[in-house]
Short mmCIF file of C-alpha atoms in Angstrom, two decimals:
data_model
loop_
_atom_site.label_atom_id
_atom_site.label_comp_id
_atom_site.label_asym_id
_atom_site.label_seq_id
_atom_site.Cartn_x
_atom_site.Cartn_y
_atom_site.Cartn_z
CA MET A 1 -127.79 -7.05 10.15
CA ALA A 2 -124.02 -6.30 9.92
CA SER A 3 -123.21 -3.03 8.12
CA GLY A 4 -119.79 -4.22 6.97
CA ALA A 5 -117.45 -7.20 6.77
CA PHE A 6 -115.53 -6.23 9.94
CA GLU A 7 -118.73 -6.00 11.99
CA GLU A 8 -120.01 -9.26 10.43
CA LEU A 9 -116.83 -11.14 11.26
CA GLN A 10 -116.97 -9.90 14.84
CA THR A 11 -120.04 -12.14 15.25
CA GLY A 12 -117.96 -15.07 14.10
CA GLU A 13 -120.00 -15.41 10.92
CA LEU A 14 -118.68 -15.13 7.40
CA GLY A 15 -121.65 -13.84 5.46
CA PRO A 16 -122.83 -11.79 2.48
CA ALA A 17 -121.07 -8.59 3.57
CA THR A 18 -117.62 -10.30 3.70
CA PHE A 19 -118.16 -12.07 0.33
CA ASP A 20 -119.32 -8.83 -1.31
CA LEU A 21 -116.29 -7.02 -0.04
CA LEU A 22 -113.94 -9.77 -1.26
CA ARG A 23 -115.63 -9.58 -4.69
CA GLN A 24 -115.20 -5.86 -4.90
CA LEU A 25 -111.55 -6.10 -3.84
CA VAL A 26 -110.83 -8.82 -6.46
CA HIS A 27 -112.10 -6.48 -9.16
CA GLN A 28 -110.16 -3.56 -7.67
CA VAL A 29 -106.87 -5.53 -7.68
CA ARG A 30 -107.31 -6.93 -11.24
CA ARG A 31 -108.14 -3.52 -12.65
CA ALA A 32 -105.17 -1.90 -11.01
CA SER A 33 -102.68 -4.68 -11.86
CA GLY A 34 -104.00 -6.15 -15.11
CA PHE A 35 -104.27 -9.85 -13.95
CA PRO A 36 -105.81 -12.21 -16.44
CA PRO A 37 -109.18 -13.82 -15.45
CA PRO A 38 -108.96 -17.21 -13.74
CA GLU A 39 -109.03 -20.48 -15.69
CA GLY A 40 -112.35 -21.19 -17.36
CA HIS A 41 -113.14 -17.48 -17.97
CA THR A 42 -112.25 -15.42 -21.08
CA ALA A 43 -113.13 -12.09 -19.38
CA TRP A 44 -113.57 -10.73 -15.86
CA SER A 45 -117.00 -10.89 -14.32
CA ASP A 46 -118.52 -11.34 -10.88
CA ASP A 47 -118.45 -15.13 -11.46
CA ALA A 48 -114.76 -14.91 -12.24
CA ALA A 49 -114.16 -12.92 -9.05
CA TYR A 50 -116.04 -15.47 -7.00
CA ASP A 51 -113.95 -18.20 -8.59
CA VAL A 52 -110.85 -16.42 -7.37
CA ILE A 53 -112.35 -16.28 -3.87
CA ARG A 54 -113.23 -19.96 -3.98
CA ALA A 55 -109.72 -20.79 -5.14
CA MET A 56 -108.20 -18.79 -2.31
CA TRP A 57 -110.59 -20.53 0.02
CA SER A 58 -109.45 -23.96 -1.08
CA GLN A 59 -105.70 -23.20 -1.26
CA LYS A 60 -105.39 -21.04 1.82
CA GLY A 61 -106.82 -23.55 4.24
CA GLY A 62 -110.51 -22.71 4.01
CA GLN A 63 -111.46 -19.69 6.12
CA ARG A 64 -107.98 -19.32 7.53
CA PHE A 65 -106.84 -16.35 5.34
CA VAL A 66 -110.03 -14.45 6.30
CA THR A 67 -109.55 -15.25 9.98
CA ILE A 68 -105.84 -14.13 9.88
CA CYS A 69 -106.77 -10.89 8.15
CA PHE A 70 -109.60 -10.16 10.59
CA ALA A 71 -107.35 -10.94 13.60
CA GLN A 72 -104.89 -8.22 12.38
CA ALA A 73 -107.51 -5.67 11.54
CA ALA A 74 -108.70 -2.83 13.75
CA ASP A 75 -111.60 -1.64 11.67
CA GLU A 76 -113.24 -1.97 8.25
CA ALA A 77 -110.55 0.07 6.46
CA SER A 78 -107.62 -2.02 7.82
CA LEU A 79 -109.50 -5.20 7.04
CA GLU A 80 -109.88 -4.08 3.42
CA ARG A 81 -106.16 -3.36 3.14
CA LEU A 82 -105.22 -6.74 4.53
CA PHE A 83 -107.73 -8.46 2.17
CA LEU A 84 -106.23 -6.46 -0.72
CA ILE A 85 -102.71 -7.70 0.07
CA SER A 86 -103.84 -11.33 0.33
CA ILE A 87 -105.80 -11.11 -2.93
CA LYS A 88 -102.97 -9.45 -4.83
CA ASN A 89 -100.40 -12.00 -3.56
CA PHE A 90 -102.70 -14.80 -4.49
CA LEU A 91 -103.22 -13.49 -8.04
CA ILE A 92 -99.50 -12.87 -8.47
CA ASP A 93 -98.81 -16.55 -7.51
CA GLU A 94 -101.50 -17.77 -9.92
CA ALA A 95 -100.27 -15.63 -12.81
CA LYS A 96 -96.74 -16.91 -12.45
CA LYS A 97 -98.03 -20.47 -13.03
CA THR A 98 -99.53 -19.63 -16.41
CA PRO A 99 -97.60 -19.76 -19.70
CA ARG A 100 -98.06 -16.02 -20.17
CA GLY A 101 -96.83 -15.40 -16.65
CA LYS A 102 -93.69 -17.31 -17.42
CA LEU A 103 -93.26 -15.31 -20.65
CA ARG A 104 -93.73 -12.03 -18.75
CA ARG A 105 -91.03 -13.01 -16.28
CA ARG A 106 -88.66 -13.93 -19.13
CA ILE A 107 -89.03 -10.66 -21.08
CA ALA A 108 -88.87 -8.65 -17.79
CA ARG A 109 -85.61 -10.27 -17.04
CA LEU A 110 -84.28 -9.67 -20.52
CA MET A 111 -85.26 -6.00 -20.51
CA SER A 112 -84.01 -5.43 -17.00
CA GLU A 113 -80.54 -6.60 -18.18
CA ASP A 114 -80.51 -4.19 -21.05
CA THR A 115 -80.01 -0.48 -20.68
CA ALA A 116 -82.08 0.20 -23.78
CA TYR A 117 -85.23 -0.48 -21.74
CA ARG A 118 -86.63 1.22 -18.62
CA LYS A 119 -89.26 -0.03 -16.22
CA SER A 120 -91.80 2.55 -15.19
CA LYS A 121 -92.67 3.06 -11.56
CA GLY A 122 -96.09 1.91 -10.29
CA SER A 123 -98.47 -0.85 -11.01
CA PRO A 124 -99.24 -2.58 -13.30
CA PRO A 125 -95.60 -3.10 -14.53
CA ARG A 126 -94.92 -1.14 -17.72
CA TRP A 127 -91.78 -0.91 -19.86
CA ALA A 128 -90.51 1.88 -22.10
CA LEU A 129 -87.40 2.55 -24.09
CA ALA A 130 -84.75 4.43 -22.11
CA ASP A 131 -84.90 7.46 -24.51
CA HIS A 132 -88.68 7.86 -24.09
CA ALA A 133 -89.90 10.75 -22.11
CA GLU A 134 -90.45 10.10 -18.38
CA GLY A 135 -94.09 9.53 -17.69
CA ALA A 136 -95.08 8.85 -21.36
CA VAL A 137 -97.61 6.03 -21.31
CA TRP A 138 -99.03 4.19 -24.36
CA GLN A 139 -102.78 4.21 -24.27
CA GLY A 140 -103.65 2.85 -27.73
CA ASP A 141 -105.29 -0.34 -28.99
CA LEU A 142 -103.49 -3.63 -28.38
CA ASP A 143 -104.48 -4.80 -31.89
CA ASP A 144 -102.38 -1.92 -33.33
CA LEU A 145 -99.31 -3.12 -31.47
CA ILE A 146 -99.91 -6.75 -32.69
CA ALA A 147 -100.33 -5.44 -36.27
CA GLN A 148 -97.10 -3.51 -36.03
CA ALA A 149 -95.28 -6.58 -34.69
CA ALA A 150 -96.69 -8.71 -37.58
CA GLN A 151 -94.93 -6.28 -40.07
CA VAL A 152 -91.45 -7.04 -38.76
CA THR A 153 -89.80 -9.58 -41.03
CA GLY A 154 -86.46 -11.52 -40.86
CA VAL A 155 -86.92 -12.79 -37.30
CA GLY A 156 -88.30 -16.07 -36.01
CA ILE A 157 -88.04 -18.53 -33.11
CA THR A 158 -87.00 -21.99 -33.88
CA ARG A 159 -85.93 -22.87 -30.32
CA TRP A 160 -88.09 -22.25 -27.31
CA ASN A 161 -86.98 -23.57 -23.90
CA HIS A 162 -89.24 -23.56 -20.92
CA SER A 163 -86.38 -23.48 -18.47
CA GLY A 164 -82.66 -22.76 -18.53
CA PRO A 165 -80.99 -19.99 -20.52
CA THR A 166 -82.75 -18.44 -23.44
CA PRO A 167 -81.01 -19.16 -26.78
CA LYS A 168 -79.20 -16.18 -28.21
CA GLN A 169 -81.24 -16.25 -31.48
CA THR A 170 -84.43 -16.34 -29.48
CA VAL A 171 -83.29 -13.36 -27.36
CA HIS A 172 -82.54 -11.44 -30.57
CA ALA A 173 -85.99 -12.26 -31.95
CA LEU A 174 -87.87 -11.31 -28.78
CA LYS A 175 -85.94 -7.98 -28.38
CA THR A 176 -86.41 -7.11 -32.02
CA ILE A 177 -90.18 -7.29 -31.62
CA LEU A 178 -90.13 -5.55 -28.15
CA LEU A 179 -87.98 -2.74 -29.61
CA HIS A 180 -90.30 -2.26 -32.64
CA ALA A 181 -93.43 -2.31 -30.52
CA LEU A 182 -92.08 0.23 -27.99
CA GLN A 183 -90.80 2.52 -30.79
CA TYR A 184 -94.32 2.52 -32.24
CA ALA A 185 -95.85 3.15 -28.81
CA GLN A 186 -93.55 6.05 -27.92
CA GLY A 187 -94.26 5.34 -24.27
CA ALA A 188 -94.48 2.77 -21.56
CA VAL A 189 -96.51 -0.35 -22.39
CA ARG A 190 -97.92 -2.81 -19.87
CA GLU A 191 -95.79 -5.92 -19.43
CA GLU A 192 -98.98 -8.00 -19.96
CA ASP A 193 -99.61 -6.37 -23.35
CA LEU A 194 -95.93 -6.86 -24.46
CA ALA A 195 -96.31 -10.53 -23.68
CA LYS A 196 -99.52 -10.68 -25.78
CA VAL A 197 -97.74 -8.99 -28.68
CA LEU A 198 -94.95 -11.63 -28.55
CA GLU A 199 -97.53 -14.44 -28.27
CA ALA A 200 -99.26 -13.24 -31.37
CA ARG A 201 -96.10 -12.63 -33.36
CA PHE A 202 -94.46 -15.98 -32.61
CA GLU A 203 -97.38 -18.05 -31.45
CA LEU A 204 -95.36 -18.75 -28.32
CA LEU A 205 -98.10 -20.52 -26.43
CA ALA A 206 -99.11 -22.94 -29.22
CA PRO A 207 -98.22 -26.28 -27.61
CA ALA A 208 -97.55 -28.17 -30.86
CA ARG A 209 -94.87 -25.79 -32.09
CA PHE A 210 -92.32 -25.34 -29.33
CA THR A 211 -90.79 -27.95 -27.09
CA ALA A 212 -88.55 -27.91 -24.12
CA LEU A 213 -84.88 -27.99 -25.12
CA TYR A 214 -83.54 -27.98 -21.61
CA ALA A 215 -84.34 -30.06 -18.62
CA ASP A 216 -85.24 -28.23 -15.39
CA GLU A 217 -81.59 -28.21 -14.29
CA GLY A 218 -80.59 -26.48 -17.55
CA THR A 219 -79.03 -29.49 -19.28
CA VAL A 220 -80.00 -30.39 -22.78
CA ALA A 221 -83.00 -32.70 -22.66
CA GLU A 222 -82.73 -36.02 -24.46
CA LEU A 223 -86.14 -35.69 -26.02
CA VAL A 224 -86.54 -32.25 -27.48
CA ASP A 225 -89.50 -32.70 -29.85
CA GLN A 226 -92.83 -34.41 -29.31
CA HIS A 227 -92.67 -35.59 -32.95
CA ALA A 228 -89.26 -37.19 -32.52
CA ALA A 229 -90.75 -40.60 -32.34
CA ILE A 230 -92.09 -40.27 -35.86
CA THR A 231 -89.75 -41.74 -38.34
CA ALA A 232 -88.77 -39.03 -40.87
CA PRO A 233 -89.05 -39.85 -44.58
CA ASP A 234 -86.05 -39.61 -46.89
CA PRO A 235 -85.00 -35.98 -46.54
CA THR A 236 -83.76 -35.86 -50.10
CA GLY A 237 -87.18 -36.50 -51.52
CA VAL A 238 -90.15 -34.13 -52.00
CA ASP A 239 -92.20 -35.85 -49.35
CA GLY A 240 -89.29 -35.73 -46.92
CA VAL A 241 -88.87 -31.94 -47.37
CA ALA A 242 -92.68 -31.41 -47.04
CA GLU A 243 -92.69 -33.50 -43.86
CA ASP A 244 -89.93 -31.45 -42.35
CA ILE A 245 -91.71 -28.21 -43.11
CA TRP A 246 -95.07 -29.62 -41.89
CA ARG A 247 -93.59 -30.64 -38.48
CA ARG A 248 -92.28 -27.07 -37.99
CA LEU A 249 -95.66 -25.43 -38.62
CA SER A 250 -98.07 -24.63 -35.78
CA PRO A 251 -101.64 -25.99 -35.81
CA ASN A 252 -102.94 -22.56 -36.91
CA GLU A 253 -100.39 -22.32 -39.75
CA ARG A 254 -101.35 -25.73 -40.98
CA LEU A 255 -104.98 -24.68 -41.08
CA LEU A 256 -104.14 -21.59 -43.16
CA LEU A 257 -101.89 -23.48 -45.68
CA PRO A 258 -104.71 -23.91 -48.26
CA TYR A 259 -105.74 -20.29 -47.86
CA LEU A 260 -102.54 -18.41 -48.51
CA ASP A 261 -104.35 -16.21 -51.16
CA LYS A 262 -106.98 -15.05 -48.55
CA ASP A 263 -106.64 -11.96 -46.40
CA ALA A 264 -106.37 -11.63 -42.61
CA HIS A 265 -110.13 -11.09 -42.20
CA HIS A 266 -110.76 -14.58 -43.79
CA ALA A 267 -107.90 -16.09 -41.68
CA ALA A 268 -109.43 -14.61 -38.47
CA GLN A 269 -112.77 -16.17 -39.18
CA LEU A 270 -111.20 -19.52 -40.01
CA LEU A 271 -109.08 -19.60 -36.83
CA GLU A 272 -111.63 -17.85 -34.63
CA ILE A 273 -109.11 -15.39 -33.34
CA ARG A 274 -108.64 -11.61 -33.57
CA GLN A 275 -107.82 -10.19 -36.94
CA ALA A 276 -104.44 -8.71 -35.86
CA HIS A 277 -103.39 -12.10 -34.42
CA ALA A 278 -104.55 -13.82 -37.64
CA ALA A 279 -102.53 -11.37 -39.73
CA ALA A 280 -99.42 -12.27 -37.66
CA VAL A 281 -99.97 -16.01 -38.15
CA LEU A 282 -100.51 -15.57 -41.92
CA SER A 283 -97.42 -13.35 -42.22
CA ASN A 284 -95.28 -15.78 -40.27
CA LEU A 285 -96.49 -18.69 -42.39
CA LYS A 286 -95.65 -16.95 -45.65
CA THR A 287 -92.24 -15.97 -44.36
CA ALA A 288 -91.50 -19.55 -43.19
CA LEU A 289 -92.63 -20.96 -46.55
CA ARG A 290 -90.52 -18.52 -48.56
CA THR A 291 -87.48 -19.32 -46.45
CA ALA A 292 -88.02 -23.12 -46.61
CA LEU A 293 -88.72 -23.17 -50.33
CA SER A 294 -86.05 -20.76 -51.48
CA THR A 295 -83.28 -23.38 -51.32
CA ASP A 296 -85.18 -26.18 -53.11
CA SER A 297 -85.24 -26.80 -56.83
CA ASP A 298 -88.90 -27.90 -56.95
CA PRO A 299 -91.00 -25.68 -54.62
CA HIS A 300 -94.20 -26.44 -56.62
CA ALA A 301 -93.93 -30.20 -55.92
CA ILE A 302 -93.26 -29.51 -52.18
CA MET A 303 -96.24 -27.17 -51.97
CA THR A 304 -98.40 -29.90 -53.61
CA ALA A 305 -97.16 -32.38 -51.01
CA LEU A 306 -97.84 -29.94 -48.17
CA LEU A 307 -101.45 -29.39 -49.43
CA ARG A 308 -101.90 -33.09 -49.57
CA ARG A 309 -100.92 -33.25 -45.89
CA CYS A 310 -103.69 -30.67 -45.20
CA SER A 311 -106.37 -32.96 -46.79
CA ASP A 312 -104.95 -36.00 -45.04
CA ALA A 313 -104.74 -34.28 -41.54
CA PRO A 314 -107.45 -35.22 -39.04
CA SER A 315 -110.05 -32.49 -38.58
#
């Protein structure tokens, strides 16, 4: 029986030793770099690691990536290093395809262009404020950062483009939350965690709320809202105002409309999300409603129309 993957592959056989090494290395890479688990998994496990290996197997031409690594290796240690590089590159490519990966690249670009922020050395990528002490690293609870971001008022995102330049008001909103989160952290925070904070604060990955405002080449898209085909009621009437507000709410905010008097714990149970995230959704909803209703002469009638929409909405 082969004592290691290198010896096993010398026999021309890809067996349990190789698969076990690949599994261990997937876990090593994801722990060091903070990659999210593959699609279909909410947390990392051996099954998730094997799914990564299977995905590499299918996308890298079957056994080809293993064969190439083995051909370049001189011993077990060098084979491990080559496997590590292949796994890390694969997970980087996969992460870039996800909505969070795209958000991470966007905020990394924004912070790299601003001298107020500084990227820390090493992996996983972390960001701090330029005036933070060198080497200071935040090691707190992510929920605390999310809760801090939820307390920031006066900022919101009404335009979210998936390609092309980021609108100035969106840049301002993102940087306001990033600045607040890093001031609270007093040290470098993982790029992945900063993306999660922004997701929670603005519900950036909720598909029904934000639409592409730019085509791939950066030009303004002709169709900017998936609801544009719906004929809007008379905007001067109560139903028209309520319809306009309703269309701008995310699915989670619509679910919370009848429960504005409840706390974040109740909201978290209703939405089946973490309490800090639910608190952010509830806070954003109340802020949006205050802003929308402050300029209308009959807010009570509009709220009644909105609540009627809740009861009419399909479950």
